[in-house]
CSV table of C-alpha atoms in Angstrom, one decimal:
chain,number,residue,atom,x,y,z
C,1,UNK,CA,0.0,0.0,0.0
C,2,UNK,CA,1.3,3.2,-1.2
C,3,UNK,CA,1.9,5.4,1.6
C,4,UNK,CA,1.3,9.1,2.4
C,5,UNK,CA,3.9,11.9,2.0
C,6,UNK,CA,4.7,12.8,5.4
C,7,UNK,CA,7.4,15.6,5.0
C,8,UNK,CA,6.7,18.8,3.4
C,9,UNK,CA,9.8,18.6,0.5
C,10,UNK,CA,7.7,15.0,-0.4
C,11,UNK,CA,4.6,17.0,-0.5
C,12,UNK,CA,5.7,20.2,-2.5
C,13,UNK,CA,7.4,17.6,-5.7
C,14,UNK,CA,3.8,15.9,-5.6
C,15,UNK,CA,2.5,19.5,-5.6
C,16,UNK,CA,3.9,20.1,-9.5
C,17,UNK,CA,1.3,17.6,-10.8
C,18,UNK,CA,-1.8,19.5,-9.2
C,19,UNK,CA,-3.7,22.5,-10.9
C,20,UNK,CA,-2.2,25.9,-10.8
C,21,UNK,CA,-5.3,27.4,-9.6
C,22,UNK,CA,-3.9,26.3,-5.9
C,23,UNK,CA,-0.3,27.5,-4.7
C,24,UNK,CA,1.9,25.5,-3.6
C,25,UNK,CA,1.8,24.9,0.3
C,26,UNK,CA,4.0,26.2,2.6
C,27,UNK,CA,2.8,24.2,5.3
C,28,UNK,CA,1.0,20.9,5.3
C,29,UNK,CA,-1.4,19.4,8.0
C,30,UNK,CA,-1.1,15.7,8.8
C,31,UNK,CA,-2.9,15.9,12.1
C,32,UNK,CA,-6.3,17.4,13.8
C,33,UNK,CA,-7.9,17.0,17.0
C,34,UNK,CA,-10.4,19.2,18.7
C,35,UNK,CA,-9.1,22.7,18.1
C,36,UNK,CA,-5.6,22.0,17.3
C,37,UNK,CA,-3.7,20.8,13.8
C,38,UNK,CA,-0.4,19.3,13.7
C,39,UNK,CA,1.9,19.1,10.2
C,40,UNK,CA,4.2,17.6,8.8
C,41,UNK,CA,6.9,18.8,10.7
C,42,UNK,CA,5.4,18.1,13.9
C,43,UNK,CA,4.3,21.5,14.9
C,44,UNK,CA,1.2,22.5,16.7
C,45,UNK,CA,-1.4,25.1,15.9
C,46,UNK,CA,-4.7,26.5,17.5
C,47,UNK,CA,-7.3,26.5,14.6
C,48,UNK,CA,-9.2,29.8,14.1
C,49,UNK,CA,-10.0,28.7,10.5
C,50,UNK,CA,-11.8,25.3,11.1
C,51,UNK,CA,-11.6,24.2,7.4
C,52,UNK,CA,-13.5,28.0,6.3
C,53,UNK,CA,-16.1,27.8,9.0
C,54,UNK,CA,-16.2,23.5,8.0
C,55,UNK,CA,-15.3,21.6,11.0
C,56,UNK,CA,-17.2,23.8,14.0
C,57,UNK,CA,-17.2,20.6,15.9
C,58,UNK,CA,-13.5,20.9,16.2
C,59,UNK,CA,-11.0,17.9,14.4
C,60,UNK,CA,-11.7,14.4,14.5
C,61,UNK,CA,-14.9,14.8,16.5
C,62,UNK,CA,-15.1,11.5,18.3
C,63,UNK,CA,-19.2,11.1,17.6
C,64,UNK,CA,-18.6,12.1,13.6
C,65,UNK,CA,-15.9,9.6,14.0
C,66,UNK,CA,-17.3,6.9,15.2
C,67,UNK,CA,-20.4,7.1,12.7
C,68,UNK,CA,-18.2,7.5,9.8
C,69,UNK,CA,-16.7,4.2,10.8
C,70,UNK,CA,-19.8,2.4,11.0
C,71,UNK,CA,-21.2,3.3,8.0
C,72,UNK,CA,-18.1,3.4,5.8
C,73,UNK,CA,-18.5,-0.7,6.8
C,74,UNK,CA,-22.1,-0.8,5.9
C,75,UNK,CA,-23.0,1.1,3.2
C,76,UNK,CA,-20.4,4.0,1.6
C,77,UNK,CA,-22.5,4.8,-1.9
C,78,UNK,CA,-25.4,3.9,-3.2
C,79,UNK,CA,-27.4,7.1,-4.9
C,80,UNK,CA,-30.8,7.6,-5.1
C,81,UNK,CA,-31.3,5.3,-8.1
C,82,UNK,CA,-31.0,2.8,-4.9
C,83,UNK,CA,-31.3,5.3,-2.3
C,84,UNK,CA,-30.7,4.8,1.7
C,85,UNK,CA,-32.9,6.1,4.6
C,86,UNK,CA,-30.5,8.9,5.7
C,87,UNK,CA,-30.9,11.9,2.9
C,88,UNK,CA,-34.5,11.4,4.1
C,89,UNK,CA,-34.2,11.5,7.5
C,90,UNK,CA,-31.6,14.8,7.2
C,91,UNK,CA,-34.7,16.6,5.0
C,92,UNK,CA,-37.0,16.2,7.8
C,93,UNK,CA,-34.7,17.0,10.4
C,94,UNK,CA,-33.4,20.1,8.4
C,95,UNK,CA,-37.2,21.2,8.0
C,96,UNK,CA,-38.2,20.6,11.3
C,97,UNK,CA,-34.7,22.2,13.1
C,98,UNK,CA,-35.3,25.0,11.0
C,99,UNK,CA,-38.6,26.2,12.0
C,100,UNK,CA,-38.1,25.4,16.2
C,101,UNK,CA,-35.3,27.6,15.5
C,102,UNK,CA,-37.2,30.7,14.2
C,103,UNK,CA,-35.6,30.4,10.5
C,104,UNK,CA,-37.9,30.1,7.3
C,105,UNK,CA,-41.5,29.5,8.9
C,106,UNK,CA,-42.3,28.1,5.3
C,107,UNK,CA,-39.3,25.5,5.3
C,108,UNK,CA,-40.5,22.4,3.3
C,109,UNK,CA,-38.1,20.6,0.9
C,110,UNK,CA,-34.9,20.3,0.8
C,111,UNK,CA,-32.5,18.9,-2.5
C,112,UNK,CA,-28.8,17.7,-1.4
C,113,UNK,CA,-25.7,18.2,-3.1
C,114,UNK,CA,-21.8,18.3,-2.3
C,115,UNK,CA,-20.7,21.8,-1.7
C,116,UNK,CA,-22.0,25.3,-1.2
C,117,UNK,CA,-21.3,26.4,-4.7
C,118,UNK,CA,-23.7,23.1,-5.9
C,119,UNK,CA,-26.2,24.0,-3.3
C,120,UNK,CA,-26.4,27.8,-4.8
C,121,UNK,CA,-26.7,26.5,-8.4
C,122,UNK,CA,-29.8,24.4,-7.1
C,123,UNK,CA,-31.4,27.1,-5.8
C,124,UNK,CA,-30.5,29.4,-8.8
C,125,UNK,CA,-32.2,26.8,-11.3
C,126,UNK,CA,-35.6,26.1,-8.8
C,127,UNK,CA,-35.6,30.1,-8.7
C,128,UNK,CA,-35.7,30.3,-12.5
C,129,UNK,CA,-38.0,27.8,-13.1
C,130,UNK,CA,-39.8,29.1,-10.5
C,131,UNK,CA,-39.9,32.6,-12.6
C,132,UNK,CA,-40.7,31.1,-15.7
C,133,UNK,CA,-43.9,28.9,-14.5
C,134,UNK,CA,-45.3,32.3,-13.7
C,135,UNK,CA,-43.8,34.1,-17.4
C,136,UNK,CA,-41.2,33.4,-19.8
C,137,UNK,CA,-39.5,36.3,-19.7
C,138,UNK,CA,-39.2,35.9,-15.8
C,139,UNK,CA,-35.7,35.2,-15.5
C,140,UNK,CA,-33.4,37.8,-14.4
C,141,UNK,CA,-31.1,37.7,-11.2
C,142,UNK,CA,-30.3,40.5,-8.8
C,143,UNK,CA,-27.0,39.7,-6.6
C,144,UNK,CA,-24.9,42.3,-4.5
C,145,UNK,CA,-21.8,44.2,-4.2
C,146,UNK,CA,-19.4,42.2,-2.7
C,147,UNK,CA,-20.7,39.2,-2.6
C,148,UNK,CA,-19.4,35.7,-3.1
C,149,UNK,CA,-21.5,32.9,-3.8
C,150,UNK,CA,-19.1,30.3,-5.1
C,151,UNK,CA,-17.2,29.3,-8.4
C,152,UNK,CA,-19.2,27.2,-10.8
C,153,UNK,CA,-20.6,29.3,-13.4
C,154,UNK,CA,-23.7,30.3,-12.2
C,155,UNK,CA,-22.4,31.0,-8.8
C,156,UNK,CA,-19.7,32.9,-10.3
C,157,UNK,CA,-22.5,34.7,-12.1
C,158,UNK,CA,-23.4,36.0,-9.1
C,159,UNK,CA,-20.3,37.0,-7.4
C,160,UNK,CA,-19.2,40.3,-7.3
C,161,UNK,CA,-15.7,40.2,-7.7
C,162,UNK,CA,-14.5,41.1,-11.4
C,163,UNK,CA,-11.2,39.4,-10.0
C,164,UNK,CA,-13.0,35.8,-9.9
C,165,UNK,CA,-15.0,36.4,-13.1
C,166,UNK,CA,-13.4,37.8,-16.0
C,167,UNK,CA,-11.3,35.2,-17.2
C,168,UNK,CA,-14.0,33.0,-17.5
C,169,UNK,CA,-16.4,35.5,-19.8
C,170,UNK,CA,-18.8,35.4,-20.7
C,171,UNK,CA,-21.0,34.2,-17.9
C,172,UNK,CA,-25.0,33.5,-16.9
C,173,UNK,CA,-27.1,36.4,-19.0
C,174,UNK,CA,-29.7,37.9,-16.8
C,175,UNK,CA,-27.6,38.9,-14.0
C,176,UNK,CA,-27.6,42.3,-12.2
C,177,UNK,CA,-25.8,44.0,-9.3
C,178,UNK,CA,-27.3,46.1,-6.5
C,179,UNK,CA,-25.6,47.9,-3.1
C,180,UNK,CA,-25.8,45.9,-0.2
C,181,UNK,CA,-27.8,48.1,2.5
C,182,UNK,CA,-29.2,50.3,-0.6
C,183,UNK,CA,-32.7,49.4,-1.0
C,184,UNK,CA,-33.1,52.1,-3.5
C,185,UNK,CA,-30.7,50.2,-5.5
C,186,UNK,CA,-32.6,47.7,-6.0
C,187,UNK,CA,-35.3,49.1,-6.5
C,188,UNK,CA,-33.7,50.5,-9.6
C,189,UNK,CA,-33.2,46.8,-10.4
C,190,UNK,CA,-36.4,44.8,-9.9
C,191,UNK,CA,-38.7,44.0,-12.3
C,192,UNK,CA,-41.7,41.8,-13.3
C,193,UNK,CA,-38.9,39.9,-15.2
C,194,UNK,CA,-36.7,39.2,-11.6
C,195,UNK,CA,-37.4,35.7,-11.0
C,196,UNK,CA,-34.8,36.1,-7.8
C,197,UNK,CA,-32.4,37.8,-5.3
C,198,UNK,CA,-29.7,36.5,-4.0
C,199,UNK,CA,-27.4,37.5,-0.6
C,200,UNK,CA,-25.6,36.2,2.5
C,201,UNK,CA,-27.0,37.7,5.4
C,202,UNK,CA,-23.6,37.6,6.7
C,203,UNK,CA,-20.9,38.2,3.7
C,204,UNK,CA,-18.0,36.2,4.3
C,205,UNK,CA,-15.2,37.0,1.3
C,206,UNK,CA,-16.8,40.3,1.3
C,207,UNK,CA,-15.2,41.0,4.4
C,208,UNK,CA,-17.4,39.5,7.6
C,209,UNK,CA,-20.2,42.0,7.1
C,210,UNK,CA,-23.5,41.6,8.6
C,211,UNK,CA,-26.5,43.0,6.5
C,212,UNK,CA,-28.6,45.0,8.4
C,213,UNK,CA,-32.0,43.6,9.6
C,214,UNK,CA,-34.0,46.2,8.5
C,215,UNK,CA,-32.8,45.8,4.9
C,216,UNK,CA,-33.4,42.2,4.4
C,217,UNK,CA,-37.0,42.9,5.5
C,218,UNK,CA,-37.6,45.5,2.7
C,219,UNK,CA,-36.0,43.4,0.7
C,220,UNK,CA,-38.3,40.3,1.3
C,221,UNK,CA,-41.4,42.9,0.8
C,222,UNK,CA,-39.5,44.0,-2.7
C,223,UNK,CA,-40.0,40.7,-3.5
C,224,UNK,CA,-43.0,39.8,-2.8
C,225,UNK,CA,-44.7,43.1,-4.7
C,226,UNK,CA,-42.6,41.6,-7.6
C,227,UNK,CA,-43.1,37.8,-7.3
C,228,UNK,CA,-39.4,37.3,-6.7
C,229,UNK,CA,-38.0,34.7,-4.4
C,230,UNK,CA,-35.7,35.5,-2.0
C,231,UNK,CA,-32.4,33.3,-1.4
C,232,UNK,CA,-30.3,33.4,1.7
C,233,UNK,CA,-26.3,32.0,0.9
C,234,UNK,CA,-25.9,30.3,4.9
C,235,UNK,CA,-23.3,28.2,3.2
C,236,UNK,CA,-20.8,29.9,6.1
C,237,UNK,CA,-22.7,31.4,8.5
C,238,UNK,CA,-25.0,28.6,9.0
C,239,UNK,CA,-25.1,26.0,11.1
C,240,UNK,CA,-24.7,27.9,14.4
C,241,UNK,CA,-21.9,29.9,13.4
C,242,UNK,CA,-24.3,32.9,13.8
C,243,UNK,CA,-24.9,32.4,17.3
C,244,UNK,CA,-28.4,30.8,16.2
C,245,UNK,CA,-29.0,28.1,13.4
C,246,UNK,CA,-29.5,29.9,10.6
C,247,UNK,CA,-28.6,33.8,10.8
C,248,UNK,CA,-31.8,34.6,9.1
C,249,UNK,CA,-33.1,33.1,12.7
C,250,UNK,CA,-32.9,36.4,14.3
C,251,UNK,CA,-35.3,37.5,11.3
C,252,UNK,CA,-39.2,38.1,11.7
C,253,UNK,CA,-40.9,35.8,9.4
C,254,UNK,CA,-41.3,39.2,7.3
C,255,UNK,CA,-37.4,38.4,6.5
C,256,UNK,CA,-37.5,34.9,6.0
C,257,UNK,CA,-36.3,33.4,2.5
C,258,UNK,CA,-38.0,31.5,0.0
C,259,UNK,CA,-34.9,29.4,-0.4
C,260,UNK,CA,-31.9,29.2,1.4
C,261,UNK,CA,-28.5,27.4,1.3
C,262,UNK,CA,-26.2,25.5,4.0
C,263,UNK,CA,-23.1,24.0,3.3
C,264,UNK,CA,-19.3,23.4,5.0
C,265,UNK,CA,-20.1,22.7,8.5
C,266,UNK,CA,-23.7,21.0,8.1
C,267,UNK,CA,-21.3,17.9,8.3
C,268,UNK,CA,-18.0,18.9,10.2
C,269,UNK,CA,-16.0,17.7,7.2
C,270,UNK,CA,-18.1,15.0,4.7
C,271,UNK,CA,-18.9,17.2,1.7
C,272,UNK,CA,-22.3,18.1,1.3
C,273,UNK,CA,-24.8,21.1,0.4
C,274,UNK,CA,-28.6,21.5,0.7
C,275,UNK,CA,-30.9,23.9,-0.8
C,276,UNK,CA,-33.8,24.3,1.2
C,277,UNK,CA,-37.1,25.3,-0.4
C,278,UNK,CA,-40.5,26.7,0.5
C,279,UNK,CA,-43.5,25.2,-1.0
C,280,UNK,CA,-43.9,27.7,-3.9
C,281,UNK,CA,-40.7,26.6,-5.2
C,282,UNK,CA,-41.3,22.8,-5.0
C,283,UNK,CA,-44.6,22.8,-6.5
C,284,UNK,CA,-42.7,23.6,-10.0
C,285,UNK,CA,-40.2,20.9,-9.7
C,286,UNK,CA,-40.3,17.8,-11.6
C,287,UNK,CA,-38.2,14.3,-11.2
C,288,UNK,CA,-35.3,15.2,-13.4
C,289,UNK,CA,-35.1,19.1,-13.1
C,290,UNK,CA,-31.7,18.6,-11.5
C,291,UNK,CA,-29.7,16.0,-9.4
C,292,UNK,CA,-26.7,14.6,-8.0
C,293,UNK,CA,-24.6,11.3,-8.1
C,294,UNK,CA,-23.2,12.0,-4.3
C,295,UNK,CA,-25.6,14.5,-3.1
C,296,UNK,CA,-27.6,12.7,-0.4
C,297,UNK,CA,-24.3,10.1,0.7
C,298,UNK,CA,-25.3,7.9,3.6
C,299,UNK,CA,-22.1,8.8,5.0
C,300,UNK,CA,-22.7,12.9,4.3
C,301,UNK,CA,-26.3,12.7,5.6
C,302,UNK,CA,-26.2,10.4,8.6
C,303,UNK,CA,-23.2,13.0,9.9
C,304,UNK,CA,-25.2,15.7,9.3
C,305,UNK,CA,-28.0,14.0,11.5
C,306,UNK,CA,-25.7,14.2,14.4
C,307,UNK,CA,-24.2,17.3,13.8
C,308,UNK,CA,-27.9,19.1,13.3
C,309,UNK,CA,-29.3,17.6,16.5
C,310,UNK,CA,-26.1,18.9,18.7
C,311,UNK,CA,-25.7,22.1,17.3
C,312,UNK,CA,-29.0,22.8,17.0
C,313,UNK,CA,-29.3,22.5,21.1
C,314,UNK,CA,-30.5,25.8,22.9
C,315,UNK,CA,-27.7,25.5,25.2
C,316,UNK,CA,-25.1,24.8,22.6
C,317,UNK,CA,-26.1,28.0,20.7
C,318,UNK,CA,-26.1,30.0,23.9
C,319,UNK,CA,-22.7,28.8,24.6
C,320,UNK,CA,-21.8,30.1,21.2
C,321,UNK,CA,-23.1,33.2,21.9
C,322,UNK,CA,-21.0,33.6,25.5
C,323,UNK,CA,-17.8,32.4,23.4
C,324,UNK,CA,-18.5,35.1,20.8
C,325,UNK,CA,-18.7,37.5,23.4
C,326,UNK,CA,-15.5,36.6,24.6
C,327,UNK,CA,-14.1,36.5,21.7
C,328,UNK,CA,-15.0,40.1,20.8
C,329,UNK,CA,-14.2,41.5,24.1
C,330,UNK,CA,-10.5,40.3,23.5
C,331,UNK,CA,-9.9,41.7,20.3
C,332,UNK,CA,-11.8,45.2,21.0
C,333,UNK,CA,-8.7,44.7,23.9
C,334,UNK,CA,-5.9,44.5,20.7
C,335,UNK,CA,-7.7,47.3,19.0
C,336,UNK,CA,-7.2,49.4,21.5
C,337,UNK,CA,-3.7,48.5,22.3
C,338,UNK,CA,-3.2,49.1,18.8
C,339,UNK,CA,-5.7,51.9,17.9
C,340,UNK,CA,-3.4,52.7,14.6
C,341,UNK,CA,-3.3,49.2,12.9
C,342,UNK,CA,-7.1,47.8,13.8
C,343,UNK,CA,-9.7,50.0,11.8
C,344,UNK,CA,-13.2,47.6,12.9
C,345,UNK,CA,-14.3,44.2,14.9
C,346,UNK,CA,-17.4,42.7,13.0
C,347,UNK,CA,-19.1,40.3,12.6
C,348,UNK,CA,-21.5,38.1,13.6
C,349,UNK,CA,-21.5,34.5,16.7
C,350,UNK,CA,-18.2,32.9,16.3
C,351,UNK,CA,-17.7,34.5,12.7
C,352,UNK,CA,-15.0,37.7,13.2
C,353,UNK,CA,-13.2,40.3,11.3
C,354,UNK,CA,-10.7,42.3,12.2
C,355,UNK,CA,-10.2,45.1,9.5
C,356,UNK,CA,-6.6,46.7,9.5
C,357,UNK,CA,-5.6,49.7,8.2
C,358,UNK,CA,-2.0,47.4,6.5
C,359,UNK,CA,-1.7,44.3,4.7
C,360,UNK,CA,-3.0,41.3,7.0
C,361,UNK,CA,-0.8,38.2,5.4
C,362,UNK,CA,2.1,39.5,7.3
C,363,UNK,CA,0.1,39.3,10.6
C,364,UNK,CA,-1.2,35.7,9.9
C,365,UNK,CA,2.2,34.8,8.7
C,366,UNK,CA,3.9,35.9,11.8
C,367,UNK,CA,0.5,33.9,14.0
C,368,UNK,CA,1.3,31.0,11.9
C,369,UNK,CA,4.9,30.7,13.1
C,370,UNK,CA,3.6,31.2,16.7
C,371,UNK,CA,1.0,28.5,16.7
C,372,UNK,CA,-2.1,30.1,15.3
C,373,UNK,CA,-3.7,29.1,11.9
C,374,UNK,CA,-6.3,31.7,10.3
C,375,UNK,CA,-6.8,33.6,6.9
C,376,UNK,CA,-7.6,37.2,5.4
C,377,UNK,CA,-10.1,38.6,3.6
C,378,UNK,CA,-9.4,40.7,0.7
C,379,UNK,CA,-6.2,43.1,1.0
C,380,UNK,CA,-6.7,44.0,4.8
C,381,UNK,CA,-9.3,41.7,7.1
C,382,UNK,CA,-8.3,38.7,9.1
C,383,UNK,CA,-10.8,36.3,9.6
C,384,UNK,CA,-11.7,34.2,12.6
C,385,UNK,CA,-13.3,31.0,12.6
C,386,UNK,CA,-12.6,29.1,15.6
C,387,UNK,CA,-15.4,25.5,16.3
C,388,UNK,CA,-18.0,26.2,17.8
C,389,UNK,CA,-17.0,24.3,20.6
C,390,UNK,CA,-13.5,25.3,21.2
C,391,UNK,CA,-12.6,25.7,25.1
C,392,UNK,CA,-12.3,28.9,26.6
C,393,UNK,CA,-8.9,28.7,27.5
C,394,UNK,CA,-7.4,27.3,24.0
C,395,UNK,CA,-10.5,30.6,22.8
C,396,UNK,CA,-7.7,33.2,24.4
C,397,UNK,CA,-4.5,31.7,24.3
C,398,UNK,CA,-5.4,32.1,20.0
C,399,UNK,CA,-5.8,35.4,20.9
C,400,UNK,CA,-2.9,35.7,22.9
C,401,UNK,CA,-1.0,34.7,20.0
C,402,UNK,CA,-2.5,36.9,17.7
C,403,UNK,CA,-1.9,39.6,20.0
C,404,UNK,CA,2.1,38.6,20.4
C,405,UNK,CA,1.7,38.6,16.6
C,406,UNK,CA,0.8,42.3,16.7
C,407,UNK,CA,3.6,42.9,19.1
C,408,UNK,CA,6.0,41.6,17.5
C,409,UNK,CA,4.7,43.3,14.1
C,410,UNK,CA,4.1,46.9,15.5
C,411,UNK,CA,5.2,47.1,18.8
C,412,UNK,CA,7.3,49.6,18.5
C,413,UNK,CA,4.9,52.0,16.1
């Protein structure tokens, strides 16, 4: 049996034969448990990044563990041409967590894929054909300024970053782009032809920005006055990263989506995506409309089981909520130690960015080779990730770090 690379020189020759849209690593992980990663060089980080918001029940969760044992010897694959139990049992459960949890009070379907980008297309195409049962010319998109909604062409098509798109021109006709927080902007936009809006009600690669409450209710009346439906991207702000299930949670029902997407941590690691749909939506849809060789893996879906039911706990969430407010209390302490260097804290639960007013790789270089793996957004943000469940003390000795981090940097500015 062929083994794995274990030292980073073995692993950066392999690296020539992969794709250039990836760089090549500077450091490799062989090792996770809880909060921490090791690699390949046997050195030991705190996680802030948790696989981009992925594994918020920490490394090598011993319950997600022990169930991907047991079914990888039961059953790994079968699709639904032969399907298992467990997609079925993760729709219900998804339906009925969502609505104890105050999200979409109209939650009623739900179509599984593999990844956030997947989930987004599906709810893209149900949108349009959606539109189109009600005219043909219903078909236009409206997505938002700094937005990122995956890769694939369609979610690409409704990304805002030129960076991501323009080599790949030209892409899904029918899109347009409002201002996030500018309801008059939209309103420039909509039409009798919008069959849908899309936005994260927490932007991720747009640099951890909540959207204001009050906007994504006008928006959802927009909508409604023009027969569009309304998409929430939760792909990675869902799943308690929020501080409730589903960020739209905090919403009134007068906020609530038509459709909304979860991905990355829905199971702490096994790929999956789900599109959740009202009834509106699934009254259109027809066997065949879309599908997915994967989506719907006994494996994926019976992890996801577990991982709903214990994240989905009232006391869970509120401990997500006291770590969040922990979190933020420590790093409003480095901004004002360093009142020069951090512009803005934001964010929203355990999902935080700190906006600088330099370059942030240097800062999560220097955290790297003091124990502490995170990432930036853009030019200037860094942004923190930690599981949901990551102790208190391991919470602010990453902070700690990140703070010597700063010292080191610009202590003497």
């Amino acid at each position: 049996m062929s083994e794995q690379p274990m030292r980073l020189e073995a692993v950066l020759e392999n690296s020539k034969c992969m794709a250039a849209s990836y760089r090549p690593p500077s450091v490799v992980m062989v090792k996770g448990e809880g909060s921490y990663l090791w690699d390949t060089e046997n050195n030991k980080y705190i996680d802030f990044f948790a696989g981009i918001a992925v594994n918020s029940l920490g490394h090598c969760d011993p319950e997600v563990t022990r169930i991907i044992c047991d079914q990888a010897e039961t059953l790994l694959h079968a699709s639904f041409a032969c399907p298992t139990a467990w997609p079925y049992t993760l729709a219900a459960k998804l339906v009925e967590k969502t609505k104890e949890s105050g999200g979409m009070y109209n939650a009623s379907n739900v179509f599984f894929s593999n990844s956030g980008a997947e989930a987004n297309e599906a709810a893209l195409k149900f949108a349009r054909k959606w539109g189109k049962s009600i005219a043909e010319d219903k078909s236009e998109i409206i997505c938002f300024s700094s937005s990122f909604h995956g890769r694939t062409f369609g979610a690409l098509s409704v990304t805002s970053k030129l960076k991501y798109q323009t080599p790949f021109t030209p892409l899904v006709p029918g899109v347009k782009q409002a201002q996030v927080g500018d309801i008059e902007s939209v309103k420039k936009l909509i039409s009798n032809r919008t069959c849908a809006v899309i936005i994260e009600p927490v932007q991720g690669e747009g640099g951890v920005r909540p959207v204001d409450a009050n906007f994504l209710i006008e928006l959802k009346k927009l909508c409604k006055q023009y027969q569009a439906a309304l998409i929430y991207d939760e792909v990675q702000v869902g799943v308690g990263r929020s501080g409730t299930l589903w960020a739209h949670s905090k919403l009134p029902k007068e906020g609530h989506p038509d459709i909304f997407t979860s991905a990355k941590a829905l199971a702490n690691g096994c790929p999956i995506g789900a599109t959740i749909i009202s009834p509106e939506i699934n009254q259109v849809l027809e066997p065949g409309d879309h599908g997915s060789t994967f989506g719907g893996s006994p494996i994926s879906a019976r992890v996801a089981c577990n991982v709903l039911d214990r994240i989905s706990d009232k006391k869970f969430l509120a401990d997500v909520q006291r770590k969040a407010s922990l979190l933020q209390s420590r790093l409003v302490e480095l901004q004002t130690k360093y009142p020069k260097i951090v512009n803005d804290i934001r964010g929203s639960g355990l999902m935080m960015g700190m906006e600088l007013s330099v370059e942030a790789k240097p800062v999560i270089s220097k955290a790297r080779e003091l124990g502490l793996v995170t990432t930036v957004v853009g030019d200037n943000i860094i942004r923190l990730l930690p599981a949901l469940n990551i102790e208190d003390n391991v919470l602010l000795q990453g902070v700690d770090i990140l703070e010597k981090a700063f010292d080191e940097l610009f202590g003497n500015k």
